[in-house]
XYZ file of C-alpha atoms in Angstrom:
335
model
C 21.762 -7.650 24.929
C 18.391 -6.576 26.605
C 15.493 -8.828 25.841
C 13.072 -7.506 23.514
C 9.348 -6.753 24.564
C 8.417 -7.151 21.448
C 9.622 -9.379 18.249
C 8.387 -8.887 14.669
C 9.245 -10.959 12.062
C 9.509 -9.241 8.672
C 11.221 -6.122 7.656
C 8.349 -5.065 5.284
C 5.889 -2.206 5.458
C 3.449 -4.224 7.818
C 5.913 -5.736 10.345
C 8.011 -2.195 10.796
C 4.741 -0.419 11.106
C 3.948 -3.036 13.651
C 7.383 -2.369 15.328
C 7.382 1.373 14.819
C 3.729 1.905 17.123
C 5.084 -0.395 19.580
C 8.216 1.577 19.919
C 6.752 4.724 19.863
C 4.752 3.465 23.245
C 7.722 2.614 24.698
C 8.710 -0.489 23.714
C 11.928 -2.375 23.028
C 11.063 -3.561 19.581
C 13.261 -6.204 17.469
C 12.730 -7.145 13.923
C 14.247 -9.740 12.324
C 14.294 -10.746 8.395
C 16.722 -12.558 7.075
C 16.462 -11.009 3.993
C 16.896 -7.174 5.143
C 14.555 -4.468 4.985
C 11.904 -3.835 1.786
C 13.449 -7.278 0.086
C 9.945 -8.595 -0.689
C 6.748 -6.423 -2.338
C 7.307 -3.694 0.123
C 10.332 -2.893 -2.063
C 8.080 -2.134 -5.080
C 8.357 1.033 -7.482
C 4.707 2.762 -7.668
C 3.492 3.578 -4.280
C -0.453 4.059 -4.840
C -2.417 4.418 -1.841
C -5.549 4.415 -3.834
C -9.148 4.275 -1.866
C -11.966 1.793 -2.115
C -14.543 2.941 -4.123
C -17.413 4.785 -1.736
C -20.254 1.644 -1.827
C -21.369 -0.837 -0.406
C -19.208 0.431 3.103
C -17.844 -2.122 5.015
C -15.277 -2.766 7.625
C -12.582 -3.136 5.518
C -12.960 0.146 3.174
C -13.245 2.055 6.675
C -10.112 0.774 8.244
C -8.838 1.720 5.203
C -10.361 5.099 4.955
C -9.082 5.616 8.615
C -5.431 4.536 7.635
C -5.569 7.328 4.551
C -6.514 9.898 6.611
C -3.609 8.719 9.065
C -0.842 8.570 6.645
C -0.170 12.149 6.618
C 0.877 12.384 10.244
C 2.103 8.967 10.234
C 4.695 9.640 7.549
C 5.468 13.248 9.166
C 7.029 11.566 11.846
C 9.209 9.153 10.374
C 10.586 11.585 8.278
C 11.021 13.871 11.036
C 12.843 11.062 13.417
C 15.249 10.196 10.640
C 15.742 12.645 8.242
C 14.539 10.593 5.322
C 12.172 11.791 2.292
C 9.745 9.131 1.807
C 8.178 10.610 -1.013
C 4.691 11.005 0.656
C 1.943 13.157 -1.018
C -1.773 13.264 -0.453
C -2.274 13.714 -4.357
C -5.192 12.879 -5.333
C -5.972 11.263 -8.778
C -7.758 11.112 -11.855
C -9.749 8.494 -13.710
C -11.534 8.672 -17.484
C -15.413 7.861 -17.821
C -15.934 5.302 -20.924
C -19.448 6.065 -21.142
C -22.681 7.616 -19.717
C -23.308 4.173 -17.251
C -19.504 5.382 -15.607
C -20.476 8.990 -15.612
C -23.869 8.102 -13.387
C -21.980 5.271 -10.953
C -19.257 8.014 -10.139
C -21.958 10.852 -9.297
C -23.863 8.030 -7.206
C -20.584 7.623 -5.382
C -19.749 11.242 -5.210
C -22.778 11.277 -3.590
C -21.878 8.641 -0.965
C -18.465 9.666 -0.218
C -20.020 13.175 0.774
C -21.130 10.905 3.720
C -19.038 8.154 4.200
C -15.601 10.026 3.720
C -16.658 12.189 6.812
C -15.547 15.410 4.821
C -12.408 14.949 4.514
C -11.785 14.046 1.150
C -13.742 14.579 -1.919
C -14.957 11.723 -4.868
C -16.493 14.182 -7.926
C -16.754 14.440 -10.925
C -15.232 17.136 -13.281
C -14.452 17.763 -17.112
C -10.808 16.477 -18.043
C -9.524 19.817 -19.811
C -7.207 20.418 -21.827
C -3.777 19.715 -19.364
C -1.164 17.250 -20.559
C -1.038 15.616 -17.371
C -4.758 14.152 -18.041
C -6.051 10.567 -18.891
C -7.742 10.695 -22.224
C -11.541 10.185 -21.344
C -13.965 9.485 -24.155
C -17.044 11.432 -22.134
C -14.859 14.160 -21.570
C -15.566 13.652 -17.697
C -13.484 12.340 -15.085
C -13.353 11.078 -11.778
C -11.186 13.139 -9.554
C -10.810 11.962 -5.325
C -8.742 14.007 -3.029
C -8.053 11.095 -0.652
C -5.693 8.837 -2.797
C -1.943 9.860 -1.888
C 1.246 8.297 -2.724
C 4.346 7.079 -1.108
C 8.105 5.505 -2.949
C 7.423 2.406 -0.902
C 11.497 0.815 -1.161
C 12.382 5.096 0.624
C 9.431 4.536 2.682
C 10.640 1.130 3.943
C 14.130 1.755 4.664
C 13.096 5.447 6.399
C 10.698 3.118 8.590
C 13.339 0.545 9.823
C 15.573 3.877 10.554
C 12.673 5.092 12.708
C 12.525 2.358 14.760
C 16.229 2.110 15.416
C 15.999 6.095 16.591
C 13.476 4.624 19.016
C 16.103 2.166 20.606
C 14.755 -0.888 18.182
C 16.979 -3.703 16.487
C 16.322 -4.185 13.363
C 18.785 -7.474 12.067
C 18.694 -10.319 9.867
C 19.317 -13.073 12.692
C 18.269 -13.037 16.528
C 16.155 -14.620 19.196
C 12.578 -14.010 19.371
C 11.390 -12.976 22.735
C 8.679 -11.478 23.808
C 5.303 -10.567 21.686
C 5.952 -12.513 18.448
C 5.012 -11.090 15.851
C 5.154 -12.994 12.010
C 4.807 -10.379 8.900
C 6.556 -12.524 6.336
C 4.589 -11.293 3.418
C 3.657 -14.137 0.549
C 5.527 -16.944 2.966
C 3.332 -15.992 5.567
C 0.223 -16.459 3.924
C 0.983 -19.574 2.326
C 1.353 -21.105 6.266
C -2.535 -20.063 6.502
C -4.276 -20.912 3.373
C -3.135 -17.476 1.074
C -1.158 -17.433 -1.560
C 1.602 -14.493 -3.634
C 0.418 -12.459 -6.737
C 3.135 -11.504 -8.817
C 3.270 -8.243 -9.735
C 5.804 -6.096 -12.344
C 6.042 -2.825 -12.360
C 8.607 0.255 -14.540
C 10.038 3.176 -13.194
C 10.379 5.850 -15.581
C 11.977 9.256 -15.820
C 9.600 11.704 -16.442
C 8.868 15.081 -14.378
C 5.580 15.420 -13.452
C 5.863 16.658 -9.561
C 2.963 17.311 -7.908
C 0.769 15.960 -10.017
C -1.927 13.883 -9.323
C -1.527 10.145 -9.986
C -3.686 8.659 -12.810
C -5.788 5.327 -13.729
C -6.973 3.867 -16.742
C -6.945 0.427 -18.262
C -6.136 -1.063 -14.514
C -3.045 1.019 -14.855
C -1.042 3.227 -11.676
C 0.911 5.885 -13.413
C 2.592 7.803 -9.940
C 4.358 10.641 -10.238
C 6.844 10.431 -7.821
C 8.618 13.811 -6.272
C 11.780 12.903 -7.364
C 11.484 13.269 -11.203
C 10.078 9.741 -12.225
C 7.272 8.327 -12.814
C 5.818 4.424 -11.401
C 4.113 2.308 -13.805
C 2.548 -0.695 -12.655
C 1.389 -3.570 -12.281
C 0.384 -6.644 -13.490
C -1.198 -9.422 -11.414
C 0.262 -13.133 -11.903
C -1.560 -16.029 -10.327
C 0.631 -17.871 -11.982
C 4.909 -17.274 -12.508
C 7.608 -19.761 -12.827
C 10.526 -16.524 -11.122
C 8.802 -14.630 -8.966
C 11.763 -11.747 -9.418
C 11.978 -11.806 -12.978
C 10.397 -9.243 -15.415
C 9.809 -10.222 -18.587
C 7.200 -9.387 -21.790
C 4.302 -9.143 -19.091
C 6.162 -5.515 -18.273
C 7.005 -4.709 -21.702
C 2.920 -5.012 -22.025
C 2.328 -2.795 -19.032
C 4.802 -0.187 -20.333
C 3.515 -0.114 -23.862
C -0.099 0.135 -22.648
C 0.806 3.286 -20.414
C 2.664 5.037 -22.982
C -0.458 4.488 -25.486
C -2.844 5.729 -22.391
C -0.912 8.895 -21.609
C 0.967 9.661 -24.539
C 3.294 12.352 -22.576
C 5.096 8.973 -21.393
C 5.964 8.282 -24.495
C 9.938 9.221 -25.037
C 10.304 8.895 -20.807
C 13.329 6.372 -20.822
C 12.691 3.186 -18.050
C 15.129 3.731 -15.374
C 14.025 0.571 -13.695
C 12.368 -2.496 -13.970
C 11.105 -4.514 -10.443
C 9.155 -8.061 -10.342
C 7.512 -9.302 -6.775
C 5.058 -11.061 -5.121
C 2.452 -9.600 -2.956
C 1.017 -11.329 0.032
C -2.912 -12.275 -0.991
C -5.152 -14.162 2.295
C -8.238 -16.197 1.028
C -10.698 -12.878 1.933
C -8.044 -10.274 0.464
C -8.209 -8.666 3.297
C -5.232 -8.583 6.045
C -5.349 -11.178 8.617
C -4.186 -9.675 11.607
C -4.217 -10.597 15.507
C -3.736 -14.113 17.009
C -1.623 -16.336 14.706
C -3.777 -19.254 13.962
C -0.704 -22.113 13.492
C 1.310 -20.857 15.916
C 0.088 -21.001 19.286
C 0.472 -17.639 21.502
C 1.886 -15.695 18.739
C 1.012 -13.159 16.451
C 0.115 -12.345 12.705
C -0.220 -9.321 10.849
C 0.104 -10.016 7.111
C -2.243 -9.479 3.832
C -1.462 -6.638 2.719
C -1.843 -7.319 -1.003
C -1.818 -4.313 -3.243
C -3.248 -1.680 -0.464
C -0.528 -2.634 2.265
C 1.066 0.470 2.480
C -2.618 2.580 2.801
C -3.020 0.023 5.345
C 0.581 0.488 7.156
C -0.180 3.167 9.855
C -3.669 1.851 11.187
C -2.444 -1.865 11.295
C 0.775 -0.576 13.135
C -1.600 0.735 16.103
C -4.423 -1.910 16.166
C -0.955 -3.900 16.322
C 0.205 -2.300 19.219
C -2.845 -2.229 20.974
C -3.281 -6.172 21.496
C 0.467 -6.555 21.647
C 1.184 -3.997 24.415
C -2.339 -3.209 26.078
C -3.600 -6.193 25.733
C -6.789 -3.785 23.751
C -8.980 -5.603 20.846
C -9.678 -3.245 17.926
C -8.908 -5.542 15.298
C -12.146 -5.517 12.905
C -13.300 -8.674 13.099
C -12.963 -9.498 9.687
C -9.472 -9.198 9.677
C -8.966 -11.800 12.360
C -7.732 -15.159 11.599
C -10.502 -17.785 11.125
């Protein structure tokens, strides 16, 4: 067996991005999680990779914003190396204004994202209309941004381990680490470094509303997924006693979709999916030198925007791992 250059621990969406960059420079990647591929919150139902709001611009929203604007390509290629639909659409979406207070705050940030979003991606606001596909909106305006997309993160997982195997990667649930070590263990992970898991529950329901945009309201994801469903989600638990069960906290989220789009309303649940979500003490990722264990690696955090996150952290990644390069914003790195 050849030694790897490069270990990762974690078959989620941040380790195999991790292992996907450094493969695609060349490298002979392993990843190892003993519970297979997408078995933590990468293997989620709704998929929303949903941008910070454009104020008060900091490094985080741009590595984000960066990441977005990556996704397209990044995605591209996995699909074309294995085959695999990961259900990846730049969408956009569309939020209600409750009042005149929201209607002014979203032109102030149209205005800003005219700058900060370097022209390639709109934040404006427009009248709802009259399509069924709408969130209600009681000012009859609604935000609408061009740069949120969406992804079926459990297809986008698996197609991501089966890119790095077409790249000459292992990707196993036992083996040596050698080389670069890498730790992307999701909610475990954190926990080793002061973070902790948010539970989150989320529905899958069958509904056809391809290409679509993807709505909020009442801190709700509705995702309309190219397949024929539609993602629901998600609560956020500080507190659970089963960290994979779903229970009335779902039945909640489902009930207070179907009363905020009422075209949900006879789609039958197809699916029901509980996890926990990886959540450092700065909710941002922590990525770069692992700081409890010495000469190895972290790249974890990824919370509820891990999969916007995926392609930029994969080649920051890669850069200190292979090139021995520092572009990791500095607050993302360990303290």
């Amino acid at each position: 067996m050849a030694t790897a250059d490069v270990t990762v621990m974690g078959a989620g969406v941040f380790g195999l991005s991790v292992a996907y960059a450094c493969a695609r420079r060349g490298a002979f990647v392993r990843v190892i999680d003993p519970f297979g591929v997408a078995a933590g919150a990468s293997g989620g139902l709704v998929g929303a990779l949903a941008p910070h709001v454009p104020e008060n611009w900091n490094e985080k929203k741009a590595f984000q914003f960066e990441s977005l604007i990556m996704a397209a390509d990044f995605w591209a290629g996995v699909e074309e190396l294995t085959g695999a639909d990961v259900g990846y659409a730049r969408s956009g979406r569309l939020q209600p204004l409750a009042d005149e207070r929201a209607v002014a705050l979203a032109r102030e940030r149209a205005d800003n994202a005219a700058t900060l979003w370097e022209g390639k991606a709109v934040w404006e606001v427009v009248p709802a209309g009259e399509a069924s596909w709408m969130p209600p909106s009681p000012t009859g305006l609604v935000v609408h941004d061009t740069l949120s997309a969406l992804i079926h993160p459990r297809r986008a997982t698996h197609a991501l381990a089966d890119a790095v195997l077409a790249l000459g990667g292992e990707v196993t649930r036992e083996g040596s680490e050698e080389g670069a070590v890498v730790w992307a263990t999701g909610w475990s992970g954190v926990q080793e470094i002061g973070g902790n898991g948010v539970k989150g529950q989320a529905a899958l329901l069958r509904y056809d509303a391809i290409d679509q945009p993807q709505l909020f309201a009442d801190a709700l994801h509705i995702i309309p997924h190219g397949d024929g469903t539609v993602g629901v989600g998600s609560t956020s638990e500080r507190e659970f006693d089963d960290p994979s069960n779903t229970d009335a906290a779902l039945d909640d989220i489902i009930a207070r979709a179907v009363t905020a789009f009422s075209v949900l309303r006879d789609a039958p649940v197809i699916a029901r999916w509980a996890g926990v979500r990886p959540r450092t003490r700065s909710r941002a990722p922590v990525l770069g030198a692992h700081p409890t264990r010495p000469g190895q690696f972290i790249a974890n955090g990824g919370f509820k925007i891990g999969f916007g996150m995926a392609p930029k952290v994969g080649e920051v990644m890669a850069d200190s791992l292979l090139e021995e390069r520092d572009t990791v914003p500095q607050d993302f790195k360990p303290m």
